[in-house]
Short mmCIF file of C-alpha atoms and ligand atoms in Angstrom, two decimals:
data_model
loop_
_atom_site.label_atom_id
_atom_site.label_comp_id
_atom_site.label_asym_id
_atom_site.label_seq_id
_atom_site.Cartn_x
_atom_site.Cartn_y
_atom_site.Cartn_z
CA MET A 99 -15.67 26.60 -8.01
CA TYR A 100 -13.57 24.08 -9.92
CA MET A 101 -14.86 20.50 -9.81
CA ILE A 102 -11.99 17.99 -9.39
CA LYS A 103 -12.52 14.97 -11.65
CA LEU A 104 -11.43 11.60 -10.26
CA ALA A 105 -10.94 8.31 -12.11
CA ILE A 106 -10.75 5.02 -10.21
CA PHE A 107 -8.76 2.23 -11.91
CA GLY A 108 -9.18 -1.09 -10.10
CA PHE A 109 -12.41 -1.91 -8.27
CA GLY A 110 -11.27 -4.67 -5.92
CA ALA A 111 -11.07 -4.41 -2.14
CA VAL A 112 -9.12 -1.13 -2.13
CA GLY A 113 -11.08 0.50 -4.98
CA ARG A 114 -14.38 -0.32 -3.35
CA GLY A 115 -13.07 0.93 0.01
CA VAL A 116 -12.11 4.23 -1.64
CA ALA A 117 -15.55 4.50 -3.30
CA LYS A 118 -17.26 3.97 0.08
CA ILE A 119 -15.26 6.83 1.61
CA LEU A 120 -15.85 9.10 -1.42
CA ILE A 121 -19.62 8.71 -0.90
CA ASP A 122 -19.21 10.85 2.22
CA LYS A 123 -19.24 14.18 0.31
CA GLU A 124 -18.89 16.39 3.41
CA ARG A 125 -15.76 14.58 4.61
CA ILE A 126 -14.03 14.80 1.22
CA ARG A 127 -15.16 18.34 0.35
CA ARG A 128 -13.44 19.57 3.51
CA LEU A 129 -10.21 18.06 2.19
CA ILE A 130 -10.20 18.83 -1.51
CA GLY A 131 -13.21 20.99 -2.37
CA GLU A 132 -15.83 20.05 -4.98
CA TYR A 133 -15.23 16.75 -6.76
CA THR A 134 -16.87 14.16 -8.92
CA VAL A 135 -15.95 10.64 -10.03
CA VAL A 136 -16.01 10.43 -13.84
CA ALA A 137 -14.70 6.91 -14.48
CA ILE A 138 -14.41 3.60 -12.68
CA ALA A 139 -12.80 0.57 -14.30
CA ASP A 140 -12.27 -2.99 -13.12
CA SER A 141 -10.47 -5.76 -15.00
CA LYS A 142 -13.50 -6.51 -17.20
CA GLY A 143 -15.50 -3.31 -17.64
CA ALA A 144 -16.13 0.28 -16.68
CA ILE A 145 -18.61 3.03 -15.89
CA ILE A 146 -18.17 6.48 -17.42
CA SER A 147 -20.30 9.50 -16.55
CA ASP A 148 -19.92 13.19 -15.59
CA SER A 149 -21.01 12.24 -12.10
CA ILE A 150 -21.00 8.56 -11.20
CA ASP A 151 -23.42 7.44 -8.50
CA LEU A 152 -20.94 5.53 -6.32
CA LYS A 153 -23.61 3.67 -4.37
CA LYS A 154 -25.03 2.33 -7.62
CA ALA A 155 -21.58 1.41 -8.93
CA LEU A 156 -20.90 -0.59 -5.75
CA GLU A 157 -24.27 -2.31 -6.04
CA ILE A 158 -23.59 -3.30 -9.67
CA LYS A 159 -20.13 -4.60 -8.78
CA ASN A 160 -21.52 -6.65 -5.86
CA LYS A 161 -24.38 -8.05 -7.92
CA GLU A 162 -22.77 -8.60 -11.33
CA GLY A 163 -19.15 -9.10 -10.30
CA SER A 164 -17.96 -6.59 -12.91
CA LEU A 165 -18.81 -3.19 -14.41
CA PRO A 166 -21.00 -2.96 -17.55
CA GLU A 167 -19.30 -0.81 -20.22
CA ARG A 168 -16.74 -2.57 -22.42
CA LEU A 169 -13.95 -0.04 -22.04
CA THR A 170 -10.37 -0.62 -20.89
CA VAL A 171 -8.34 1.62 -18.59
CA ASP A 172 -6.11 2.56 -21.56
CA GLU A 173 -9.14 3.63 -23.59
CA ILE A 174 -10.44 5.66 -20.64
CA ILE A 175 -7.11 7.44 -20.18
CA ASP A 176 -7.11 8.30 -23.91
CA SER A 177 -10.70 9.52 -24.07
CA VAL A 178 -11.93 10.77 -20.68
CA ASP A 179 -11.01 14.12 -19.09
CA PHE A 180 -9.90 13.71 -15.44
CA ASP A 181 -7.52 15.38 -12.98
CA VAL A 182 -6.48 12.53 -10.69
CA ALA A 183 -6.21 8.78 -11.32
CA LEU A 184 -6.58 6.50 -8.32
CA GLU A 185 -4.58 3.54 -9.64
CA LEU A 186 -5.65 0.61 -7.47
CA THR A 187 -5.06 -2.42 -9.71
CA PRO A 188 -3.33 -5.56 -8.34
CA THR A 189 0.43 -5.74 -7.86
CA ASN A 190 2.77 -7.55 -10.22
CA ILE A 191 6.26 -7.20 -8.81
CA LYS A 192 8.07 -8.58 -11.87
CA THR A 193 6.55 -6.41 -14.63
CA GLY A 194 4.69 -3.72 -12.70
CA GLU A 195 1.83 -4.17 -15.15
CA PRO A 196 -0.90 -3.19 -15.80
CA GLY A 197 -0.36 -0.37 -13.28
CA LEU A 198 2.96 0.76 -14.75
CA THR A 199 1.45 1.56 -18.16
CA HIS A 200 -1.58 3.23 -16.55
CA ILE A 201 0.57 5.44 -14.33
CA LYS A 202 2.94 6.48 -17.15
CA LYS A 203 0.04 7.37 -19.44
CA CYS A 204 -1.72 9.41 -16.74
CA LEU A 205 1.43 11.32 -15.77
CA LYS A 206 2.21 12.07 -19.43
CA LYS A 207 -1.35 13.32 -19.84
CA GLY A 208 -0.74 15.77 -16.98
CA CYS A 209 -2.88 14.00 -14.36
CA HIS A 210 -1.92 13.38 -10.74
CA VAL A 211 -1.79 9.73 -9.67
CA VAL A 212 -2.46 8.14 -6.29
CA THR A 213 -1.63 4.44 -6.20
CA SER A 214 -1.82 1.46 -3.86
CA ASN A 215 -0.02 -0.71 -6.42
CA LYS A 216 3.50 -1.69 -5.36
CA GLY A 217 4.55 -3.17 -8.71
CA PRO A 218 5.13 0.03 -10.73
CA LEU A 219 7.13 1.61 -7.89
CA VAL A 220 9.28 -1.46 -7.33
CA VAL A 221 10.05 -1.77 -11.05
CA ALA A 222 10.45 1.90 -12.03
CA TYR A 223 10.48 4.27 -9.04
CA LYS A 224 13.03 6.78 -10.36
CA GLU A 225 11.61 6.83 -13.89
CA LEU A 226 8.07 7.47 -12.60
CA MET A 227 9.16 10.23 -10.23
CA LYS A 228 11.07 11.96 -13.05
CA LEU A 229 8.04 11.66 -15.30
CA ALA A 230 5.79 13.20 -12.63
CA GLU A 231 8.22 16.07 -12.13
CA LYS A 232 8.57 16.69 -15.86
CA ASN A 233 4.80 16.90 -16.25
CA ASN A 234 4.39 19.02 -13.11
CA VAL A 235 2.04 16.54 -11.42
CA LYS A 236 2.22 14.41 -8.27
CA LEU A 237 2.60 10.64 -7.88
CA MET A 238 1.54 9.59 -4.37
CA PHE A 239 1.86 6.09 -2.92
CA GLU A 240 1.24 6.01 0.85
CA ALA A 241 -1.07 3.01 0.44
CA THR A 242 1.70 0.84 -1.03
CA VAL A 243 3.42 0.36 2.34
CA GLY A 244 1.77 -0.44 5.64
CA GLY A 245 -1.89 0.05 4.62
CA ALA A 246 -3.31 2.66 6.98
CA MET A 247 -0.05 3.00 8.94
CA PRO A 248 1.42 6.41 8.11
CA VAL A 249 5.03 6.06 7.06
CA ILE A 250 5.80 7.65 3.69
CA LYS A 251 4.32 11.11 4.28
CA LEU A 252 5.35 10.87 7.92
CA ILE A 253 9.01 10.56 6.94
CA LYS A 254 8.87 12.92 3.94
CA ARG A 255 6.90 15.65 5.62
CA ASP A 256 7.05 15.35 9.40
CA LEU A 257 10.65 14.14 9.52
CA ALA A 258 11.77 16.48 6.73
CA GLY A 259 15.40 17.47 7.13
CA ASN A 260 16.35 14.19 8.80
CA ASN A 261 18.70 11.66 7.26
CA ILE A 262 17.15 8.23 7.62
CA ILE A 263 19.73 5.83 9.04
CA SER A 264 17.58 2.69 9.06
CA ILE A 265 14.01 1.45 8.85
CA LYS A 266 13.16 -1.82 10.53
CA GLY A 267 9.79 -3.39 11.05
CA ILE A 268 6.86 -5.55 10.19
CA LEU A 269 5.43 -4.77 6.77
CA ASN A 270 3.15 -7.75 6.12
CA GLY A 271 -0.10 -8.16 8.02
CA THR A 272 -0.74 -11.70 6.81
CA CYS A 273 2.60 -13.02 8.09
CA ASN A 274 2.16 -11.18 11.37
CA TYR A 275 -1.31 -12.64 11.75
CA ILE A 276 0.03 -16.15 11.10
CA LEU A 277 3.06 -15.84 13.39
CA SER A 278 1.23 -14.21 16.28
CA LYS A 279 -1.51 -16.82 16.07
CA MET A 280 1.07 -19.64 16.00
CA GLU A 281 2.63 -18.03 19.08
CA LYS A 282 -0.63 -17.69 21.04
CA GLU A 283 -2.50 -20.84 20.05
CA LYS A 284 0.43 -23.16 19.36
CA LEU A 285 -1.08 -24.10 16.00
CA PRO A 286 0.84 -25.40 12.96
CA TYR A 287 1.63 -23.06 10.07
CA ASP A 288 -0.76 -24.60 7.46
CA VAL A 289 -3.81 -24.38 9.75
CA VAL A 290 -3.24 -20.68 10.47
CA LEU A 291 -2.47 -19.92 6.80
CA SER A 292 -5.91 -21.31 5.81
CA GLU A 293 -7.54 -19.03 8.40
CA ALA A 294 -5.66 -16.01 7.03
CA LYS A 295 -6.87 -16.87 3.52
CA GLU A 296 -10.47 -17.13 4.74
CA LEU A 297 -10.20 -13.71 6.36
CA GLY A 298 -9.23 -12.25 2.96
CA ILE A 299 -6.12 -10.46 4.23
CA ALA A 300 -3.63 -12.49 2.17
CA GLU A 301 -2.72 -11.51 -1.40
CA ALA A 302 -4.53 -13.37 -4.24
CA ASN A 303 -1.34 -15.43 -4.50
CA GLU A 304 -0.46 -15.98 -0.85
CA SER A 305 3.14 -16.88 -1.62
CA TYR A 306 3.67 -13.11 -2.08
CA ASP A 307 2.99 -12.81 1.65
CA VAL A 308 4.49 -15.93 3.21
CA GLU A 309 7.64 -16.06 1.06
CA GLY A 310 8.48 -12.50 2.14
CA ILE A 311 8.00 -11.07 -1.39
CA ASP A 312 5.41 -8.47 -0.34
CA SER A 313 7.61 -7.28 2.57
CA ALA A 314 10.64 -7.06 0.26
CA ALA A 315 8.68 -5.01 -2.31
CA LYS A 316 7.61 -2.57 0.42
CA LEU A 317 11.20 -2.35 1.67
CA VAL A 318 12.41 -1.43 -1.83
CA ILE A 319 9.80 1.35 -1.99
CA LEU A 320 10.87 2.71 1.42
CA ALA A 321 14.58 2.56 0.51
CA ASN A 322 14.15 4.37 -2.81
CA ALA A 323 11.57 6.89 -1.68
CA LEU A 324 12.87 7.78 1.76
CA MET A 325 16.57 6.89 1.90
CA ASN A 326 17.58 8.19 -1.50
CA MET A 327 18.75 4.73 -2.56
CA ASP A 328 18.50 3.19 -6.02
CA VAL A 329 17.78 -0.46 -5.28
CA LYS A 330 15.86 -3.21 -7.02
CA PHE A 331 13.82 -6.12 -5.74
CA ASP A 332 16.76 -8.50 -6.39
CA ASP A 333 18.93 -6.52 -3.97
CA VAL A 334 16.83 -7.79 -1.04
CA GLU A 335 17.93 -10.92 0.81
CA ILE A 336 14.64 -12.73 1.46
CA VAL A 337 13.59 -15.63 3.69
CA GLY A 338 9.89 -16.38 4.20
CA ILE A 339 7.97 -17.89 7.12
CA THR A 340 6.89 -21.21 5.58
CA LYS A 341 9.36 -23.29 7.61
CA ILE A 342 8.53 -21.88 11.05
CA THR A 343 7.23 -24.60 13.37
CA PRO A 344 5.34 -24.55 16.68
CA GLU A 345 8.51 -26.07 18.22
CA ALA A 346 10.55 -23.05 17.12
CA PHE A 347 8.07 -20.84 18.98
CA GLU A 348 8.30 -23.03 22.08
CA ILE A 349 12.09 -22.70 22.23
CA ALA A 350 11.97 -18.95 21.59
CA MET A 351 9.24 -18.35 24.18
CA GLU A 352 11.19 -20.23 26.88
CA LYS A 353 13.93 -17.62 26.49
CA GLY A 354 11.56 -14.61 26.45
CA TYR A 355 11.39 -14.19 22.67
CA THR A 356 8.87 -14.61 19.88
CA ILE A 357 9.34 -14.85 16.10
CA ARG A 358 8.31 -12.15 13.63
CA LEU A 359 8.98 -11.49 9.93
CA ILE A 360 11.24 -8.44 10.04
CA ALA A 361 12.14 -6.22 7.09
CA GLU A 362 15.21 -4.03 7.54
CA VAL A 363 17.06 -1.50 5.43
CA ASN A 364 20.18 0.45 6.32
CA GLU A 365 23.09 1.74 4.26
CA GLN A 366 24.61 -1.73 3.96
CA THR A 367 21.72 -4.18 3.69
CA LEU A 368 18.17 -4.85 2.65
CA LYS A 369 16.87 -7.96 4.38
CA VAL A 370 13.58 -9.72 5.04
CA GLY A 371 13.44 -12.78 7.28
CA PRO A 372 12.07 -14.36 10.45
CA ARG A 373 13.85 -12.95 13.51
CA LEU A 374 13.74 -13.49 17.24
CA VAL A 375 12.01 -10.51 18.85
CA SER A 376 12.06 -9.98 22.61
CA LEU A 377 8.59 -10.19 24.17
CA ASN A 378 8.96 -6.65 25.50
CA ASN A 379 10.20 -5.16 22.22
CA PRO A 380 7.63 -2.76 20.67
CA LEU A 381 7.90 -4.83 17.47
CA CYS A 382 6.27 -7.75 19.31
CA ILE A 383 2.87 -6.88 17.81
CA HIS A 384 -0.11 -9.12 17.11
CA GLY A 385 -2.70 -9.74 14.39
CA THR A 386 -2.58 -7.89 11.08
CA LEU A 387 -0.80 -4.87 12.55
CA ASN A 388 2.29 -3.41 10.89
CA ALA A 389 4.95 -1.39 12.72
CA VAL A 390 8.23 0.31 11.89
CA LEU A 391 11.08 1.72 13.88
CA ILE A 392 12.70 4.60 12.00
CA LYS A 393 16.18 5.74 13.03
CA THR A 394 17.21 9.23 11.96
CA ASP A 395 20.12 11.57 12.65
CA LEU A 396 18.10 14.46 14.11
CA ALA A 397 14.85 13.08 15.56
CA LYS A 398 16.64 9.82 16.56
CA GLU A 399 14.04 7.04 16.96
CA VAL A 400 10.42 7.18 15.83
CA PHE A 401 8.07 4.23 16.10
CA VAL A 402 4.80 3.88 14.17
CA ILE A 403 2.17 1.18 14.33
CA GLY A 404 -1.08 0.71 12.43
CA ARG A 405 -3.31 -1.57 10.40
CA GLY A 406 -1.29 -2.91 7.51
CA ALA A 407 -4.10 -4.38 5.45
CA GLY A 408 -7.84 -4.18 4.86
CA SER A 409 -10.11 -2.45 2.39
CA ILE A 410 -11.11 0.69 4.30
CA GLU A 411 -7.77 0.88 6.11
CA THR A 412 -5.79 0.93 2.84
CA ALA A 413 -8.34 3.29 1.32
CA SER A 414 -7.62 5.65 4.22
CA ALA A 415 -4.06 6.04 2.91
CA VAL A 416 -5.35 6.70 -0.63
CA ILE A 417 -7.64 9.45 0.66
CA SER A 418 -4.80 11.03 2.67
CA ASP A 419 -2.70 11.22 -0.52
CA LEU A 420 -5.58 12.84 -2.36
CA ALA A 421 -5.85 15.38 0.46
CA GLU A 422 -2.11 16.04 0.25
CA ILE A 423 -2.28 16.81 -3.48
CA TYR A 424 -4.96 19.43 -2.97
CA SER A 425 -4.13 20.65 0.54
CA CYS A 426 -2.21 23.71 -0.65
CA GLU A 427 -5.07 24.83 -2.87
CA VAL A 428 -7.74 24.26 -0.21
CA ASN A 429 -5.75 26.19 2.41
CA LYS A 430 -5.20 29.23 0.19
N1 LIG B 83 -1.19 -8.82 1.83
C1 LIG B 83 -0.65 -7.64 2.42
C2 LIG B 83 -0.40 -7.89 3.88
C3 LIG B 83 -1.59 -6.45 2.31
O1 LIG B 83 -0.80 -8.93 4.39
O2 LIG B 83 0.18 -7.04 4.54
C4 LIG B 83 -1.31 -5.53 1.19
O3 LIG B 83 -0.01 -5.05 1.13
#
């Protein structure tokens, strides 16, 4: 039986979450058949072997902070034979790098790519999809939007045949955590932001979250991938949550509303900003949850909710993409 060779690029929270799930051989074999991990790279080093011991790799990463072999991702792509790259490096929304270069090289080499990195898709969605098609491989990106919450494959596969009229929802767990905590505990913004940072749910640069940048990036991915649009990050009108006060919550609550950071795309607009949400609206969710309301012409309204951030949760979306790539072959 063919042994699928996986390469993991990026060994931060998501990469380590993926490695932990891949240790469970029985679970993954049922999805994709026989597999082995042949390369793991972080920002400083790598491990290369025909069959990497993932437990050991995680131990080394925890103990040493980085992986031992002095090899870059580019060098690995050039020299190591693999079938699928799990591109899990951090997001840069302006340049898409380093993920953009990694993904292009892997697709050109004829390898499938599964990514959690928003940057490359925000910067070059159409170009990357064309490149994947030309090379007869798949580029999958469920983990880029909504963490574990299924939305991309749900719309592409389960709502196939529908025209998507609008997508509206909460796409940033950090902001939702901050706002729902401000609502419940009547605490000021800065105090709750510090808590969110301690919990490790915020991006390395938390302004990505609280200025609405992360939500806008996810909205661009949804618009291009699911609504056949060709939009850029600059097309999104963005307002963050940094100016929301406990007083604003008090006034809203008196009238039966709360405040949430809402991202919305329809034919006319792409917007991210704090909005009043009725307390009995399904979008009135708490903690790091994400949720979206999808309006379509045939199925009408579909609502999804799920964990929008977290290591294992986001890794769950990466694994589901991997399963999707190989599902046809396994089911033959
Ligand atoms: N920082 C993001 C969030 C998680 O809080 O939703 C990754 O997209």
